[in-house]
Short mmCIF file of C-alpha atoms in Angstrom, two decimals:
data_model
loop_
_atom_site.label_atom_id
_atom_site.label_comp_id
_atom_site.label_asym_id
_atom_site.label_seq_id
_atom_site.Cartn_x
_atom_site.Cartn_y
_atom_site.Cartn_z
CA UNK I 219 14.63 -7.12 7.55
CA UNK I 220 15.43 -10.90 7.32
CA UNK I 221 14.33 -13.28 4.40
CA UNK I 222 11.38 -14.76 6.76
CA UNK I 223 9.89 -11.54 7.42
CA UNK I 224 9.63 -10.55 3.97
CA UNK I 225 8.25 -13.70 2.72
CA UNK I 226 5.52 -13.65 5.23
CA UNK I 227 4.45 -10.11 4.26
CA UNK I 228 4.30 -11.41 0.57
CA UNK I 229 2.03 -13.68 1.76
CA UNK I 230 -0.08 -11.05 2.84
CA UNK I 231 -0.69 -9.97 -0.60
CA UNK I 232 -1.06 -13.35 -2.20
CA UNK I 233 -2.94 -15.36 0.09
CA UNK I 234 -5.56 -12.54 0.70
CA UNK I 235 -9.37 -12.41 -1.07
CA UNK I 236 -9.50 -8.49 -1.12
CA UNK I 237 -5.59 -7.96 -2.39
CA UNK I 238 -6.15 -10.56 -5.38
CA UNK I 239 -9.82 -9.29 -5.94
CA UNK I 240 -8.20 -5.79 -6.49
CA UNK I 241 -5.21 -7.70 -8.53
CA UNK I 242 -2.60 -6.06 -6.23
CA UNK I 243 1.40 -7.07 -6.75
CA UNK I 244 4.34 -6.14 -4.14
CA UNK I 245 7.03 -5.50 -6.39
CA UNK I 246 9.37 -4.24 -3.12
CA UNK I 247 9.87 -4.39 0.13
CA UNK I 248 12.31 -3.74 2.43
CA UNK I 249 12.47 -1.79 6.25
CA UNK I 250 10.45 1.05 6.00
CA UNK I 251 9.40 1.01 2.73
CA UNK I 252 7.05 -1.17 0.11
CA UNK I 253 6.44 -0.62 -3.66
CA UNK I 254 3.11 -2.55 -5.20
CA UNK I 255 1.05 -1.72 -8.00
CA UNK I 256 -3.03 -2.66 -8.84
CA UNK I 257 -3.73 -3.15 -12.65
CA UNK I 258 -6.95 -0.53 -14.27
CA UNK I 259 -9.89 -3.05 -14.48
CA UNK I 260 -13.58 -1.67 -15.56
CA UNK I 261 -14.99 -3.46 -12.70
CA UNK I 262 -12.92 -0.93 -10.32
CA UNK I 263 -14.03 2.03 -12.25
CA UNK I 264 -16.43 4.71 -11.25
CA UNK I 265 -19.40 6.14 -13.52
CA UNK I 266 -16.39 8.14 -15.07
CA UNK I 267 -14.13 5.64 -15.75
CA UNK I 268 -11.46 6.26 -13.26
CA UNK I 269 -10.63 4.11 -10.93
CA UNK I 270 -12.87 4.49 -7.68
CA UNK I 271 -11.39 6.78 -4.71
CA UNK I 272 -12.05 3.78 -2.46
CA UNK I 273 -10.30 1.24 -4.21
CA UNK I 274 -7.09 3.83 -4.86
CA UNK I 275 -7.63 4.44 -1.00
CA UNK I 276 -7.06 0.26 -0.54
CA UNK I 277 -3.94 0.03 -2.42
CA UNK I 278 -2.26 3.02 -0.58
CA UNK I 279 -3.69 1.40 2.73
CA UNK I 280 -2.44 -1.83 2.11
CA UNK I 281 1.03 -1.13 0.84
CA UNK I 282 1.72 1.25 3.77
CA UNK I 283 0.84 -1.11 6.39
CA UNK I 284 3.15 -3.76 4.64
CA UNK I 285 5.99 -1.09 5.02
CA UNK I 286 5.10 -0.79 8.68
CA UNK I 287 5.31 -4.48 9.44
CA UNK I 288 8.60 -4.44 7.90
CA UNK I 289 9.97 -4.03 11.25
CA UNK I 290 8.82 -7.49 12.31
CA UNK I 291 5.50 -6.48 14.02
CA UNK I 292 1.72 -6.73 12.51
CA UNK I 293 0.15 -3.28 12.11
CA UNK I 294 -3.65 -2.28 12.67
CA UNK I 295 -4.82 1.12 10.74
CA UNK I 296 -5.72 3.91 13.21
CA UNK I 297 -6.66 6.85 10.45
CA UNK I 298 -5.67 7.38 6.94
CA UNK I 299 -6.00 10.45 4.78
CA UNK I 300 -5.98 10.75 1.08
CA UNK I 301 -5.29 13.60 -1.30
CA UNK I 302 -6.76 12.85 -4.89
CA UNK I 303 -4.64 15.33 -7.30
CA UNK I 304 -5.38 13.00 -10.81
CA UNK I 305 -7.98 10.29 -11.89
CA UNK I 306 -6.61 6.96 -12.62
CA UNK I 307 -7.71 7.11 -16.13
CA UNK I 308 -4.95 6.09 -19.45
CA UNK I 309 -3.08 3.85 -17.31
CA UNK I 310 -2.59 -0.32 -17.06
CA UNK I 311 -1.46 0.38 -13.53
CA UNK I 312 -1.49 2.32 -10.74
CA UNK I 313 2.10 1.66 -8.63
CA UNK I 314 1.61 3.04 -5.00
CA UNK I 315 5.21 3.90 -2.69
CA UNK I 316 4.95 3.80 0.67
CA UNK I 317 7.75 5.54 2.65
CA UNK I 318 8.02 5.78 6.51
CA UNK I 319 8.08 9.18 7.93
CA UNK I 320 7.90 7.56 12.00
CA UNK I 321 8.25 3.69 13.17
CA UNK I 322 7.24 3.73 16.72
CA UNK I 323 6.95 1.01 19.00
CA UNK I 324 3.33 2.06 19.35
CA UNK I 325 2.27 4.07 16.30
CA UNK I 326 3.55 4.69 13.51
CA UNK I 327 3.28 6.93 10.46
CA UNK I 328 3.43 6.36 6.58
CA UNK I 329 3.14 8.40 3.69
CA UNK I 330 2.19 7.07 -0.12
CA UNK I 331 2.17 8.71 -3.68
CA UNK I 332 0.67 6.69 -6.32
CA UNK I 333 1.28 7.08 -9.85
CA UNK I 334 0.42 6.08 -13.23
CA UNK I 335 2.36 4.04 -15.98
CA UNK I 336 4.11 7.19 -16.82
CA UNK I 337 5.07 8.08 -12.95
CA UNK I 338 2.31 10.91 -13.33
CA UNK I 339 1.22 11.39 -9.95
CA UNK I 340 -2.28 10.61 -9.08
CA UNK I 341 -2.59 10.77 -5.45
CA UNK I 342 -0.87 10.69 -2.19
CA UNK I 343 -1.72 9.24 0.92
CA UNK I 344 -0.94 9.64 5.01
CA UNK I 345 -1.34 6.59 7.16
CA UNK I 346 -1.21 6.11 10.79
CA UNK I 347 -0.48 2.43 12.42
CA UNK I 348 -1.62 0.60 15.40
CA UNK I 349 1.96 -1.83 16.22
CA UNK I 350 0.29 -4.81 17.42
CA UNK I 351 2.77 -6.99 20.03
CA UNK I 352 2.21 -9.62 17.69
CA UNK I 353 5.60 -10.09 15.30
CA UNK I 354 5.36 -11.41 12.05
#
């Protein structure tokens, strides 16, 4: 993956409402693969105090369709499928891996496990992508 892809797919992260509303960070990218993390905040919390199944749902979303674009095509979300083993309680952060398990010039298929400050794991995640024709 060149320099210009990866800068445009930080961009992604840092020039978007919903990723810096949810305080999301790419720490890594490269092809096939993209490491961010999402800081605890109350405001993200359920009734419980973890932090809401939808917003953990976001972060795996979002970080596995950077890892598909790695290639040097956009990606559109076709279905996604989450497995909740923890609560994201005790933690500053929740760090989310995305790892490709197909790249396909139409779809392709991602895989997450997200983990507390401790590398705990919390949840893991499937993801399948639209490849738009559109490159990056």
């Amino acid at each position: 993956m060149d320099d210009r892809i990866k800068q445009e797919l930080k961009k992604l992260v840092t020039h978007n409402i919903y990723a810096e509303a949810m305080g999301i960070e790419l720490l890594e990218l490269r092809q096939g693969y993209a490491r961010g993390r999402m800081p605890y905040r109350l405001e993200n919390a359920n009734p419980y105090g973890s932090l809401h199944g939808g917003v953990l749902y976001s972060l795996a979303d979002i970080i596995c369709g950077l890892a598909a674009c790695t290639y040097g095509y956009y990606s559109s979300t076709i279905e996604g499928s989450m497995h909740y083993v923890r609560p994201a309680l005790n933690t500053r952060y929740v760090v989310c891996e995305a790892h490709e398990l197909r790249q396909g010039r139409q779809v392709s298929v991602y895989e997450a496990r997200l983990t507390n400050d401790e590398g705990l794991l919390l949840d893991t995640a499937e993801f399948s992508f639209y490849m738009l024709e559109k490159e990056v």
